[in-house]
Coordinates of C-alpha atoms in Angstrom, one line a residue:
Chain Q
M1 CA 96.9 106.9 121.9
I2 CA 95.4 106.1 118.5
L3 CA 95.1 102.1 118.3
T4 CA 95.2 100.4 114.4
V5 CA 93.8 97.5 113.4
T6 CA 95.9 95.2 111.0
L7 CA 94.3 91.4 111.0
N8 CA 96.5 91.0 107.4
T9 CA 99.3 92.5 108.3
A10 CA 101.9 91.9 105.5
L11 CA 105.9 92.2 104.5
D12 CA 106.3 94.5 101.6
I13 CA 108.5 93.7 99.4
T14 CA 109.5 96.1 96.4
Y15 CA 111.6 94.6 93.4
R16 CA 113.2 96.9 90.8
V17 CA 113.5 94.9 87.3
R18 CA 113.6 96.3 83.8
S19 CA 110.8 95.1 82.4
L20 CA 108.7 92.5 83.1
Q21 CA 108.2 89.8 80.6
P22 CA 105.6 86.8 81.7
H23 CA 107.4 83.4 81.1
S24 CA 111.0 84.2 81.4
S25 CA 114.0 85.2 83.8
H26 CA 114.6 88.4 85.7
R27 CA 117.6 89.4 87.6
V28 CA 115.8 91.8 90.1
S29 CA 118.0 94.6 90.6
D30 CA 117.1 96.3 93.6
V31 CA 115.3 95.0 96.7
A32 CA 112.9 96.5 99.4
E33 CA 110.9 95.9 102.4
R34 CA 109.2 97.3 105.0
P35 CA 106.2 96.0 107.5
G36 CA 102.8 96.7 105.5
G37 CA 99.0 96.3 105.8
K38 CA 96.5 99.1 105.3
G39 CA 96.4 99.6 109.3
V40 CA 100.3 99.4 109.8
N41 CA 101.0 102.2 106.7
V42 CA 98.0 104.3 108.3
A43 CA 100.0 104.4 111.9
R44 CA 103.5 104.8 110.5
V45 CA 102.2 108.3 109.2
L46 CA 100.3 108.8 112.3
A47 CA 103.7 108.2 114.3
A48 CA 105.4 110.5 111.4
L49 CA 102.7 113.2 112.5
G50 CA 104.0 113.2 116.0
H51 CA 100.6 111.3 117.2
E52 CA 101.6 108.3 119.9
V53 CA 99.9 105.3 117.9
T54 CA 99.6 101.2 118.9
V55 CA 99.8 98.5 116.0
T56 CA 97.8 95.6 116.7
G57 CA 96.9 92.0 114.3
F58 CA 98.3 89.3 114.0
A59 CA 102.5 88.2 112.7
G60 CA 104.1 85.0 112.8
G61 CA 106.5 83.2 111.3
A62 CA 110.2 84.5 109.9
T63 CA 108.2 87.4 107.9
G64 CA 106.1 88.2 110.7
E65 CA 109.6 88.2 113.0
V66 CA 110.9 91.2 110.4
V67 CA 107.5 93.0 110.6
R68 CA 108.0 93.3 114.2
D69 CA 112.0 94.1 113.7
R70 CA 111.1 96.5 111.6
L71 CA 108.0 98.6 113.2
S72 CA 110.4 98.6 117.0
A73 CA 112.6 101.2 114.9
V74 CA 109.5 103.4 114.2
P75 CA 109.6 106.6 117.3
G76 CA 106.1 106.8 118.4
L77 CA 104.7 103.0 117.8
T78 CA 104.2 100.5 119.9
D79 CA 103.8 97.1 118.8
A80 CA 100.7 95.3 119.9
L81 CA 100.7 92.4 117.3
V82 CA 99.4 89.1 118.7
P83 CA 101.3 85.7 117.9
V84 CA 100.5 83.6 115.3
A85 CA 101.2 79.9 114.2
G86 CA 101.1 80.6 110.9
A87 CA 103.4 83.1 108.3
T88 CA 102.6 87.3 108.1
R89 CA 102.3 87.0 104.3
R90 CA 104.3 88.7 101.9
T91 CA 103.2 91.0 99.0
I92 CA 105.2 91.8 96.1
A93 CA 105.4 94.9 93.9
V94 CA 107.4 94.3 90.9
A95 CA 108.6 97.6 89.3
D96 CA 109.7 98.1 85.8
E97 CA 112.4 100.4 85.4
L98 CA 111.2 101.0 81.7
T99 CA 108.0 102.3 82.1
G100 CA 107.4 102.9 86.1
D101 CA 104.3 100.5 86.2
T102 CA 104.2 97.9 89.2
T103 CA 103.0 94.2 88.8
Q104 CA 101.2 93.0 92.5
L105 CA 101.5 89.4 93.9
N106 CA 99.8 89.3 97.2
E107 CA 100.0 86.1 99.1
P108 CA 96.6 85.1 101.1
G109 CA 97.9 85.3 104.5
P110 CA 98.1 82.8 107.2
G111 CA 94.8 80.8 108.9
I112 CA 94.0 82.3 112.0
E113 CA 92.7 79.8 114.2
P114 CA 90.0 80.1 116.9
A115 CA 92.0 80.6 119.4
E116 CA 94.1 83.1 117.9
W117 CA 91.0 84.8 117.6
G118 CA 89.9 85.1 120.6
A119 CA 93.5 85.7 122.2
F120 CA 93.3 89.3 119.0
L121 CA 89.5 89.8 120.9
D122 CA 90.9 90.0 124.1
R123 CA 93.8 92.0 123.3
Y124 CA 92.0 94.5 121.6
E125 CA 89.2 95.0 124.0
E126 CA 92.2 96.2 127.0
L127 CA 93.4 98.1 124.1
V128 CA 90.7 100.1 123.0
A129 CA 90.3 101.0 127.1
G130 CA 93.2 103.1 126.7
A131 CA 92.4 104.7 122.7
S132 CA 91.2 108.0 121.9
A133 CA 90.8 106.7 118.6
V134 CA 90.8 103.2 116.5
A135 CA 91.0 102.3 113.1
L136 CA 90.0 98.9 111.6
C137 CA 91.9 98.1 108.1
G138 CA 92.3 96.1 105.8
S139 CA 90.9 93.0 104.5
L140 CA 90.7 90.0 106.7
P141 CA 92.9 86.6 106.7
P142 CA 91.5 83.1 106.9
G143 CA 90.0 81.6 109.5
V144 CA 88.4 85.5 110.6
P145 CA 84.8 85.3 110.7
V146 CA 83.0 87.8 107.9
G147 CA 81.5 89.9 110.5
A148 CA 84.7 90.7 112.6
Y149 CA 84.7 94.3 111.7
A150 CA 80.9 94.6 113.2
G151 CA 81.9 93.0 116.7
L152 CA 85.3 95.4 116.9
V153 CA 83.3 98.8 116.0
R154 CA 80.5 97.5 118.8
T155 CA 83.4 96.9 121.0
A156 CA 85.2 100.9 120.5
R157 CA 81.2 102.0 120.5
S158 CA 80.5 100.4 123.8
A159 CA 83.8 102.1 125.2
E160 CA 82.8 105.7 123.8
V161 CA 85.8 105.8 121.3
P162 CA 85.6 106.9 117.9
V163 CA 86.4 104.4 114.9
L164 CA 87.0 104.6 111.4
L165 CA 86.7 101.7 109.5
D166 CA 88.4 101.4 106.0
T167 CA 87.7 97.7 104.7
S168 CA 85.6 96.3 101.4
G169 CA 83.4 93.8 100.3
E170 CA 81.3 91.5 102.7
P171 CA 83.0 92.6 105.8
L172 CA 82.5 96.3 105.3
R173 CA 78.6 95.6 104.8
R174 CA 78.6 94.5 107.9
G175 CA 81.0 96.4 109.6
V176 CA 78.8 99.6 108.4
A177 CA 75.6 98.4 109.7
A178 CA 77.3 98.3 113.4
R179 CA 77.6 102.2 113.0
P180 CA 81.3 103.2 112.6
D181 CA 81.6 106.9 113.0
V182 CA 83.6 106.9 109.6
I183 CA 84.3 104.9 106.6
K184 CA 86.6 105.6 104.2
P185 CA 85.5 103.5 101.0
N186 CA 86.8 104.0 97.3
A187 CA 84.9 104.7 94.2
D188 CA 84.5 100.9 93.7
E189 CA 84.3 99.9 97.5
L190 CA 81.3 102.4 97.6
A191 CA 79.8 101.2 94.2
E192 CA 79.9 97.6 95.6
L193 CA 78.5 98.6 98.9
T194 CA 75.7 100.3 97.9
G195 CA 75.1 99.8 94.0
S196 CA 75.0 102.8 92.9
H197 CA 78.1 104.4 91.1
E198 CA 77.1 108.1 91.0
P199 CA 79.3 109.5 94.2
L200 CA 77.0 111.9 96.0
R201 CA 74.4 109.3 96.0
A202 CA 76.4 106.3 97.4
T203 CA 77.9 108.2 99.6
Q204 CA 74.4 109.2 101.2
D205 CA 73.5 105.6 100.8
A206 CA 76.2 104.6 103.3
R207 CA 75.1 107.2 105.7
R208 CA 71.9 105.6 105.8
R209 CA 73.2 102.0 105.9
G210 CA 75.0 103.1 109.4
A211 CA 78.0 105.1 108.9
R212 CA 77.7 108.1 110.5
A213 CA 80.1 110.0 108.9
V214 CA 80.9 108.8 105.1
V215 CA 84.4 110.2 103.0
A216 CA 84.9 108.7 99.9
S217 CA 87.7 108.6 98.4
L218 CA 87.8 109.5 94.2
G219 CA 91.4 109.1 93.2
A220 CA 92.2 112.2 91.7
A221 CA 89.4 114.4 92.2
G222 CA 90.3 113.8 95.7
L223 CA 87.4 112.9 98.6
L224 CA 84.1 113.7 99.3
A225 CA 82.6 113.9 103.0
V226 CA 79.1 113.3 103.8
T227 CA 78.6 114.0 107.4
P228 CA 76.1 115.3 110.2
E229 CA 78.1 118.3 110.1
G230 CA 77.8 119.1 106.3
R231 CA 79.2 117.9 103.3
W232 CA 82.4 118.9 101.2
R233 CA 84.7 118.0 98.5
A234 CA 88.5 118.3 99.2
A235 CA 90.9 118.1 96.5
P236 CA 94.5 118.7 95.4
P237 CA 95.4 122.0 94.2
A238 CA 96.6 120.0 90.7
A239 CA 96.7 116.0 89.4
V240 CA 99.4 114.6 91.3
R241 CA 101.7 111.9 89.6
G242 CA 104.0 109.6 91.1
N243 CA 102.7 105.9 92.7
P244 CA 99.5 105.6 94.8
T245 CA 100.3 103.0 97.2
G246 CA 99.4 103.8 100.5
A247 CA 97.7 107.5 99.5
G248 CA 94.3 105.8 100.9
D249 CA 96.0 104.8 103.9
S250 CA 97.3 108.2 104.4
A251 CA 94.3 110.2 104.2
V252 CA 93.3 108.0 106.3
A253 CA 95.8 108.7 109.0
G254 CA 94.8 112.8 107.8
L255 CA 91.0 111.8 109.1
L256 CA 92.1 110.5 112.5
S257 CA 94.8 113.2 113.5
G258 CA 92.2 116.1 112.6
L259 CA 89.6 114.0 114.9
L260 CA 92.0 114.0 117.8
E261 CA 93.0 117.4 117.1
Q262 CA 89.0 118.2 117.0
L263 CA 89.8 120.3 113.9
P264 CA 86.6 121.4 111.9
W265 CA 85.8 119.0 108.8
P266 CA 86.8 121.0 106.2
D267 CA 90.4 121.1 108.2
R268 CA 90.7 117.5 108.5
L269 CA 89.6 116.8 104.7
A270 CA 92.7 119.1 103.8
R271 CA 95.3 117.2 105.9
A272 CA 93.7 113.7 104.6
V273 CA 93.9 114.9 100.6
A274 CA 97.4 116.9 101.2
L275 CA 98.6 113.6 102.7
S276 CA 97.6 111.4 100.2
A277 CA 98.7 113.5 97.6
A278 CA 102.2 113.8 99.4
T279 CA 102.2 110.2 99.7
V280 CA 102.1 109.7 95.7
R281 CA 104.5 112.7 95.2
S282 CA 107.0 110.9 97.3
A283 CA 109.8 108.7 95.6
T284 CA 109.4 105.5 98.4
A285 CA 105.6 103.6 97.8
G286 CA 103.8 104.6 100.5
E287 CA 105.7 107.2 102.5
F288 CA 105.1 110.9 102.2
D289 CA 106.9 113.7 101.3
R290 CA 106.9 116.4 104.4
T291 CA 108.2 119.4 102.6
A292 CA 105.6 118.4 99.3
Y293 CA 102.7 117.7 102.4
E294 CA 103.1 121.0 104.2
E295 CA 103.3 122.9 100.7
L296 CA 100.1 121.4 99.4
L297 CA 98.4 121.6 102.7
G298 CA 97.0 125.2 102.1
R299 CA 96.2 125.0 99.0
V300 CA 93.4 122.3 99.4
A301 CA 90.5 123.5 97.8
V302 CA 87.3 122.7 100.0
S303 CA 83.6 123.5 98.9
G304 CA 80.5 122.8 100.7
E305 CA 78.4 120.6 98.6
F306 CA 74.8 121.4 98.1
S307 CA 73.8 119.1 95.0
A308 CA 70.4 117.9 95.7
A309 CA 71.0 114.9 94.6
Chain J
M15 CA 130.6 62.3 103.5
I16 CA 130.0 64.1 99.9
L17 CA 130.3 68.1 100.6
T18 CA 128.4 71.0 98.1
V19 CA 129.0 73.9 98.6
T20 CA 126.0 76.9 97.2
L21 CA 127.7 80.3 97.5
N22 CA 124.1 82.0 96.9
T23 CA 122.0 79.8 98.9
A24 CA 118.6 80.8 98.0
L25 CA 114.6 80.5 99.9
D26 CA 112.7 79.6 96.3
I27 CA 109.4 80.6 96.7
T28 CA 106.9 79.2 94.3
Y29 CA 103.5 81.2 93.6
R30 CA 100.4 79.6 91.7
V31 CA 98.2 82.6 90.0
R32 CA 95.7 82.5 87.3
S33 CA 97.6 84.1 84.8
L34 CA 100.7 86.7 85.0
Q35 CA 99.7 90.0 83.6
P36 CA 102.1 93.1 83.8
H37 CA 101.0 95.8 85.6
S38 CA 98.3 94.4 87.5
S39 CA 97.3 93.0 90.9
H40 CA 97.0 89.2 91.3
R41 CA 95.8 86.9 94.4
V42 CA 98.1 84.1 95.0
S43 CA 96.5 80.8 95.4
D44 CA 99.4 79.4 96.8
V45 CA 102.5 79.5 98.2
A46 CA 105.4 76.7 98.8
E47 CA 108.6 77.7 100.2
R48 CA 112.0 75.8 100.3
P49 CA 115.4 75.7 100.6
G50 CA 117.4 76.8 96.9
G51 CA 120.7 77.1 95.2
K52 CA 122.0 75.0 92.8
G53 CA 124.4 72.6 95.4
V54 CA 121.7 72.7 98.1
N55 CA 119.2 71.1 95.4
V56 CA 121.9 68.4 94.4
A57 CA 122.3 67.7 98.3
R58 CA 118.8 66.9 98.7
V59 CA 119.0 64.5 95.3
L60 CA 121.8 63.1 97.0
A61 CA 120.4 62.8 100.7
A62 CA 117.2 60.7 98.9
L63 CA 119.5 58.2 96.9
G64 CA 121.2 57.5 100.9
H65 CA 124.1 59.3 100.6
E66 CA 125.1 61.1 103.5
V67 CA 125.7 65.4 102.6
T68 CA 126.8 68.3 104.0
V69 CA 126.0 71.3 103.0
T70 CA 128.1 74.9 103.1
G71 CA 127.7 77.9 101.3
F72 CA 126.3 81.5 103.4
A73 CA 122.9 81.7 105.1
G74 CA 122.2 84.8 106.7
G75 CA 118.7 86.7 107.5
A76 CA 115.2 85.7 108.3
T77 CA 115.4 84.0 105.2
G78 CA 118.3 82.0 105.8
E79 CA 116.7 80.8 109.2
V80 CA 113.6 79.7 106.8
V81 CA 116.6 77.8 104.7
R82 CA 118.3 76.6 107.5
D83 CA 115.2 74.9 109.6
R84 CA 114.1 73.3 106.4
L85 CA 117.5 71.9 105.6
S86 CA 117.5 70.4 109.9
A87 CA 114.0 68.1 108.7
V88 CA 116.2 66.4 105.7
P89 CA 117.6 62.8 106.8
G90 CA 121.1 62.4 105.8
L91 CA 121.7 66.2 105.1
T92 CA 124.3 68.1 107.6
D93 CA 124.1 71.6 107.6
A94 CA 127.3 73.3 107.9
L95 CA 126.5 76.8 106.0
V96 CA 128.6 80.1 107.3
P97 CA 126.6 82.6 109.2
V98 CA 126.3 86.0 107.5
A99 CA 124.8 89.4 107.9
G100 CA 123.2 90.1 105.2
A101 CA 119.8 88.0 104.2
T102 CA 119.7 84.7 102.2
R103 CA 118.1 85.7 98.8
R104 CA 115.0 84.9 97.5
T105 CA 114.0 83.5 94.4
I106 CA 109.7 83.7 93.2
A107 CA 108.6 81.7 90.9
V108 CA 105.4 82.5 89.6
A109 CA 103.5 79.6 88.1
D110 CA 100.2 80.3 85.5
E111 CA 97.6 78.1 86.2
L112 CA 96.3 78.6 82.8
T113 CA 99.4 77.8 81.0
G114 CA 101.4 76.0 83.5
D115 CA 104.3 78.4 82.4
T116 CA 106.7 79.6 85.1
T117 CA 108.1 83.3 85.3
Q118 CA 111.4 83.7 87.5
L119 CA 112.7 86.6 90.0
N120 CA 115.8 86.1 91.3
E121 CA 116.9 88.2 93.8
P122 CA 121.0 89.1 93.9
G123 CA 122.0 87.9 97.1
P124 CA 123.5 89.2 100.4
G125 CA 127.0 91.0 99.6
I126 CA 129.2 89.2 101.7
E127 CA 132.0 91.0 103.6
P128 CA 136.0 89.9 103.7
A129 CA 135.8 88.6 107.3
E130 CA 132.5 86.4 106.2
W131 CA 134.6 85.2 103.0
G132 CA 137.7 84.1 105.3
A133 CA 135.5 82.4 107.7
F134 CA 133.9 80.3 104.6
L135 CA 137.5 79.6 103.3
D136 CA 138.4 77.8 106.9
R137 CA 135.6 75.8 107.1
Y138 CA 135.7 74.3 103.2
E139 CA 139.3 73.5 104.0
E140 CA 138.0 71.7 107.2
L141 CA 134.7 70.0 105.5
V142 CA 137.0 69.2 102.3
A143 CA 139.2 66.9 104.4
G144 CA 136.5 64.3 105.6
A145 CA 134.5 64.6 102.2
S146 CA 134.9 61.9 99.8
A147 CA 134.0 64.6 97.0
V148 CA 132.8 67.7 96.6
A149 CA 130.1 70.0 94.1
L150 CA 130.8 73.4 94.0
C151 CA 127.5 74.7 92.5
G152 CA 126.1 77.9 91.2
S153 CA 126.6 81.7 90.9
L154 CA 128.9 83.8 93.1
P155 CA 127.4 86.3 95.5
P156 CA 128.6 90.0 95.7
G157 CA 131.4 90.2 97.7
V158 CA 133.2 87.2 96.4
P159 CA 136.0 87.2 94.1
V160 CA 135.4 86.2 90.4
G161 CA 138.6 83.3 91.2
A162 CA 136.5 81.3 94.2
Y163 CA 135.7 78.7 92.5
A164 CA 139.3 78.2 91.0
G165 CA 140.9 78.3 94.7
L166 CA 138.1 75.8 96.0
V167 CA 138.9 73.5 93.2
R168 CA 143.1 73.9 93.8
T169 CA 141.7 72.8 97.9
A170 CA 140.2 69.9 96.7
R171 CA 142.1 68.8 94.4
S172 CA 145.3 69.4 97.5
A173 CA 143.2 67.0 99.3
E174 CA 143.0 64.4 96.7
V175 CA 139.2 64.8 96.6
P176 CA 137.4 64.4 93.5
V177 CA 136.0 67.6 92.7
L178 CA 132.8 68.8 90.2
L179 CA 132.2 72.6 89.1
D180 CA 128.7 73.5 88.0
T181 CA 128.6 77.4 87.6
S182 CA 128.9 79.8 84.4
G183 CA 130.5 83.0 82.8
E184 CA 134.0 84.3 84.1
P185 CA 133.8 82.1 87.4
L186 CA 133.5 78.7 85.2
R187 CA 136.2 80.1 82.8
R188 CA 138.9 80.5 85.8
G189 CA 137.7 77.2 87.5
V190 CA 137.9 75.3 84.8
A191 CA 141.7 76.0 84.2
A192 CA 142.5 74.9 88.0
R193 CA 141.5 71.6 86.7
P194 CA 138.5 70.2 88.3
D195 CA 137.9 66.5 87.9
V196 CA 134.4 67.3 86.4
I197 CA 132.3 70.2 84.7
K198 CA 129.0 70.0 83.8
P199 CA 128.1 72.9 81.9
N200 CA 124.4 73.0 79.6
A201 CA 124.9 74.3 75.8
D202 CA 125.0 77.8 76.6
E203 CA 127.1 77.6 79.4
L204 CA 129.4 76.0 77.1
A205 CA 129.1 77.7 74.3
E206 CA 130.1 81.0 76.3
L207 CA 133.0 79.3 78.0
T208 CA 134.5 78.2 74.6
G209 CA 133.1 80.1 71.5
S210 CA 131.9 77.1 69.8
H211 CA 128.1 76.1 69.4
E212 CA 129.0 73.2 68.1
P213 CA 128.5 70.4 71.4
L214 CA 131.3 67.8 70.7
R215 CA 133.8 70.6 69.7
A216 CA 133.2 72.7 72.3
T217 CA 133.2 70.0 75.0
Q218 CA 136.5 68.7 73.8
D219 CA 137.7 72.4 73.7
A220 CA 136.2 72.5 77.5
R221 CA 138.7 69.7 78.4
R222 CA 141.8 71.7 76.7
R223 CA 140.9 74.6 79.1
G224 CA 141.5 72.6 82.3
A225 CA 138.5 70.0 83.1
R226 CA 139.7 66.6 83.7
A227 CA 136.1 65.2 82.1
V228 CA 133.1 67.3 80.7
V229 CA 129.7 66.4 80.7
A230 CA 127.5 68.8 79.0
S231 CA 123.7 68.9 79.4
L232 CA 122.3 69.4 76.0
G233 CA 118.4 69.9 77.3
A234 CA 115.9 66.9 75.9
A235 CA 119.1 65.1 74.0
G236 CA 120.7 64.4 77.5
L237 CA 124.0 64.5 78.2
L238 CA 127.3 64.0 76.3
A239 CA 130.4 63.2 78.4
V240 CA 134.3 63.8 77.2
T241 CA 136.7 61.9 79.6
P242 CA 139.9 60.3 79.3
E243 CA 138.1 57.2 79.6
G244 CA 136.3 57.4 76.5
R245 CA 133.6 59.7 75.4
W246 CA 129.8 58.9 75.2
R247 CA 125.7 60.0 74.7
A248 CA 123.3 59.4 77.2
A249 CA 120.0 60.0 76.1
P250 CA 116.4 59.5 77.8
P251 CA 113.9 57.3 76.0
A252 CA 111.5 59.8 75.1
A253 CA 111.3 63.6 75.4
V254 CA 110.2 64.2 78.6
R255 CA 107.1 66.9 79.6
G256 CA 107.2 68.9 82.5
N257 CA 109.0 71.3 84.5
P258 CA 113.1 71.2 83.9
T259 CA 113.2 73.5 87.3
G260 CA 116.5 71.4 89.2
A261 CA 116.8 68.8 86.1
G262 CA 120.5 70.1 86.1
D263 CA 121.1 69.8 89.7
S264 CA 119.9 66.2 89.6
A265 CA 122.0 65.3 86.9
V266 CA 125.1 66.3 89.0
A267 CA 124.2 64.3 91.8
G268 CA 123.7 61.0 90.0
L269 CA 127.0 62.0 88.5
L270 CA 128.5 62.1 92.3
S271 CA 126.9 59.2 93.6
G272 CA 128.1 56.9 90.7
L273 CA 131.5 58.9 91.4
L274 CA 131.7 57.6 94.8
E275 CA 130.0 54.0 93.8
Q276 CA 132.9 53.8 91.1
L277 CA 130.7 52.6 88.5
P278 CA 131.7 53.1 85.2
W279 CA 131.0 56.4 83.0
P280 CA 128.2 54.6 81.1
D281 CA 126.3 53.8 84.0
R282 CA 126.9 57.0 85.6
L283 CA 125.6 58.7 82.7
A284 CA 122.5 56.8 83.0
R285 CA 121.9 57.6 86.5
A286 CA 122.3 61.1 85.9
V287 CA 120.1 61.0 82.9
A288 CA 117.0 59.2 84.8
L289 CA 117.7 61.4 87.7
S290 CA 117.1 64.4 85.7
A291 CA 114.3 63.0 83.4
A292 CA 112.6 61.8 86.6
T293 CA 112.8 66.0 88.2
V294 CA 111.2 66.8 84.9
R295 CA 108.6 64.5 85.5
S296 CA 107.4 65.2 89.0
A297 CA 104.7 67.4 90.2
T298 CA 107.2 69.4 92.3
A299 CA 109.7 71.9 90.5
G300 CA 112.8 70.6 91.7
E301 CA 112.0 67.1 93.4
F302 CA 112.7 63.8 91.4
D303 CA 109.8 61.1 91.0
R304 CA 111.3 58.0 92.4
T305 CA 109.2 55.7 90.7
A306 CA 109.8 57.0 87.7
Y307 CA 113.5 57.6 88.0
E308 CA 114.1 53.4 88.6
E309 CA 111.5 52.9 85.8
L310 CA 113.8 55.1 83.2
L311 CA 117.0 54.1 84.9
G312 CA 117.0 50.7 82.6
R313 CA 115.6 52.5 79.3
V314 CA 118.4 55.6 79.5
A315 CA 120.4 54.6 75.7
V316 CA 123.9 54.8 76.0
S317 CA 126.0 55.2 73.1
G318 CA 130.0 55.8 72.7
E319 CA 130.6 58.4 70.5
F320 CA 133.3 58.3 67.9
S321 CA 133.1 61.3 65.8
A322 CA 135.8 62.5 64.3
A323 CA 135.4 65.9 65.2

């Protein structure tokens, strides 16, 4: 079982409008809802790839009930979310029909009480004991200590379970110091962590800060991986058009899936890049297009990286 | 008991953001939720004025549960909403901190099945029998016949219960023909109904179409009433600054409250204008400021209208 942790789960809502005009009124022509938060997205892709996956984190209120209800319908996915008094946040993506562009509104999420955080830590420790890998994903809700991920990384390492961390800012800085097996920052997160905007230099620096392997996602340029086994770049065959929502989460799912199958790094990276590109191409935000994934998988270019930088 | 009907109830959500910028991402700094839809707003004001009020219409899904839960906490208000399979719609008001302006996103509402509409009609007939007045408010959700309000007006008239209709477009056109006691269109709704942009002419025309009394809301200019008992204009003492959300619903509550107390028309209109202005002035969208209401009540100017137009 792969365990994914989403401390700030969400009900992701997508609205279609003709064209968003500030300070006016809009009729929404179409409403779509699905469970969200980075670790939930990772879990859905893993389940679609045929893995057994367990989701933990927090859920509460009417929005939390909708999230749990929808998760219960996903084959291969087990809901181990911890109930909280506050309501799970909503995110609203407003998609313009005219331009295809999207405007995002993200609620902050419920405050987590100390007793709720304690209940989560107990649950997490139990779940890690039965996991073959752990992914720690996304932002921290109010009330969760900023060093939370560092503690969760240490618990996984004590249990000898490989742990991937995908977050940003101070929670990433502190989490890296606890020596996770993999981190997957994007270019901005990497620059914020290291102070360097040069991807290879920044990726190497992130390793020195504690991450065993660093897989940097560089948007259309694909992935740059610096690992104890070597360095690689993996890129999709051509620029992929579409909606990048969830592309990073699909890359995380590809890395975990490849890790569990003990694939060599180049194959793990190819899988991550193909899943990510197939997510951008999908008509539904955050879902991957399986046909595109299978077609892209053999066409991802993976090359060794030998720069002296 | 006053009965208010809201066929398209809503969960009204207000987001505070620094400044809404299309095609970018926003952190919402504050989230507020309350039950909405015009008849629900009218009912809340009536309850605050000390009237016993019953709310009917439809509610469903997780959003409907939140609406019902919140309504149950309002003293003097009875929930007689009819359950439906679809989810109650959300409306999102995005308030800019920088400008104070608001951007509105309105979901369409759930489709109503024929059996659900039939269940509502049965419930409505029962409730009307015990009501001293009925208000029919707002838009029709998908699946409800466009002539719905005409039938609901006839049911109330058969039971000899005074009925106020506050809607727009074709539902208003058809509803007026069934001879409601009062309609309360705004200037745009009145122009759409009659084809005239001249308020007095349009108000008189709306009476000829079947409404016993027409109270037109003319924004900052207040109300224009054309009734069998006479014609009046009622205006607030000065232009009122603030958020106009719910001002029209507060005017409806004022008219109904005055009708039940058998106040003469000038006093009903003064109450409606003062409540409306006190709603614009309130810090919370859709609530009225009671101190402002009491202060404004004596200062509304009501004058007879004797134009030959």
